[in-house]
Amino acid sequence: QVQLVESGGGLVQAGGSLRLSCAAGGRTLRNYNMGWFRQAPGKEREFVAAISWGDGSTYYADSSKGRFTISRDNTKNTVYLQMNSLKPEDTAVYYCAAAYLMSLSSLSNGYGMDYWGKGTLVTVSS
């Protein structure tokens, strides 16, 4: 079993930045590709970004490109999401998820993930 724990959420003004972390406990994330998703109140969950285990290749939702950066430190079993130029519409609960050997494009659909965290709330004020 893998326990994913997100942290780093909070309240920030529009235009500000936050860095989210997702730490994995229980076992290594070796060969698990990782993704960030978010769900705003009253809306469906949506994909934000993904990163592969092996070569660190990345994949972003259009809404994230140019503002968000996903990264990972395999030695620390941790994935990060650096969020810059935040907008009120970025307000949501952000979740990380792990998928064993799943392609990043498939991972972006959010189905068949092996593990999910419980989320961290990001609130962007205008």
XYZ file of C-alpha atoms in Angstrom:
126
model
C 0.000 0.000 0.000
C 1.024 3.577 -0.685
C -0.239 6.486 1.343
C -0.167 9.807 -0.479
C -0.266 12.933 1.646
C -0.625 16.355 0.076
C 0.479 19.571 1.743
C 1.168 23.182 0.904
C -2.320 24.419 0.215
C -3.678 27.627 1.679
C -5.058 31.056 0.967
C -3.245 33.245 -1.551
C -4.073 36.390 -3.452
C -4.516 36.346 -7.194
C -1.152 36.535 -8.897
C 0.558 34.753 -6.031
C 2.285 31.403 -5.879
C 2.028 28.175 -3.949
C 4.028 24.974 -3.966
C 2.170 21.784 -3.258
C 3.880 18.611 -2.143
C 2.745 15.016 -2.287
C 4.693 12.655 -0.088
C 4.366 8.919 -0.423
C 4.628 6.602 2.534
C 4.484 2.862 2.773
C 6.555 1.968 -0.253
C 8.574 3.437 -3.041
C 6.969 5.185 -5.972
C 9.253 3.361 -8.343
C 7.553 2.930 -11.715
C 4.544 4.952 -10.617
C 3.686 7.877 -12.789
C 2.161 10.683 -10.794
C -0.540 13.201 -11.420
C -2.151 16.233 -9.864
C -5.873 16.753 -10.153
C -8.225 19.316 -8.695
C -11.886 19.646 -7.904
C -13.608 22.959 -7.391
C -16.886 23.240 -5.481
C -19.758 22.036 -7.609
C -17.498 20.949 -10.436
C -16.066 17.698 -11.650
C -12.521 16.658 -10.935
C -10.090 17.813 -13.590
C -6.554 16.946 -14.563
C -3.776 19.435 -13.820
C -0.409 17.849 -14.575
C 1.455 14.544 -14.672
C 5.032 13.339 -14.524
C 6.671 10.040 -15.342
C 8.866 8.025 -13.004
C 11.598 7.214 -15.428
C 12.649 10.166 -17.557
C 10.642 12.818 -15.767
C 8.632 13.689 -18.827
C 5.642 15.880 -18.100
C 2.146 16.467 -19.380
C -0.068 19.434 -18.592
C -3.652 20.490 -18.937
C -4.031 23.545 -21.135
C -5.116 25.576 -18.128
C -1.844 24.728 -16.360
C 0.642 25.323 -19.141
C 2.968 28.231 -18.535
C 1.859 28.715 -14.942
C 2.248 25.359 -13.191
C 5.291 23.108 -13.023
C 5.245 19.521 -11.868
C 8.411 17.876 -10.591
C 9.444 14.931 -8.491
C 12.253 13.878 -6.208
C 12.437 10.122 -6.409
C 14.917 9.964 -3.555
C 12.317 11.550 -1.309
C 9.307 9.802 -2.818
C 7.769 13.228 -3.287
C 6.047 15.035 -6.133
C 5.630 18.782 -6.301
C 3.367 21.234 -8.055
C 4.669 24.769 -8.310
C 1.789 27.097 -9.075
C 2.465 30.643 -10.198
C 0.242 33.480 -11.360
C -2.668 31.959 -9.513
C -6.193 32.959 -10.458
C -9.432 32.759 -8.477
C -10.565 29.997 -10.829
C -7.671 27.876 -9.565
C -9.486 27.580 -6.243
C -10.044 23.880 -5.597
C -9.011 20.890 -3.582
C -5.861 19.524 -5.176
C -5.216 15.804 -5.171
C -2.212 13.763 -6.142
C -2.535 10.289 -7.553
C -0.268 7.430 -8.552
C -0.622 5.039 -11.460
C 1.675 2.093 -12.061
C 3.258 2.268 -15.526
C 0.307 4.171 -16.966
C 1.000 6.533 -19.847
C 0.705 10.183 -18.971
C -2.034 10.740 -21.524
C -4.093 7.909 -20.026
C -3.331 9.121 -16.539
C -4.803 12.512 -17.409
C -8.226 10.880 -17.662
C -8.093 10.148 -13.946
C -9.362 6.587 -14.264
C -7.651 3.474 -13.020
C -5.340 5.262 -10.621
C -3.797 3.010 -8.028
C -3.657 5.501 -5.188
C -5.137 8.880 -4.318
C -4.306 11.348 -1.617
C -6.949 13.090 0.478
C -6.262 16.488 -0.991
C -5.161 19.947 0.052
C -7.296 23.060 -0.320
C -6.073 25.983 -2.405
C -8.039 29.202 -2.199
C -7.167 32.126 -4.438
C -8.741 35.432 -3.522
C -9.392 38.180 -6.045
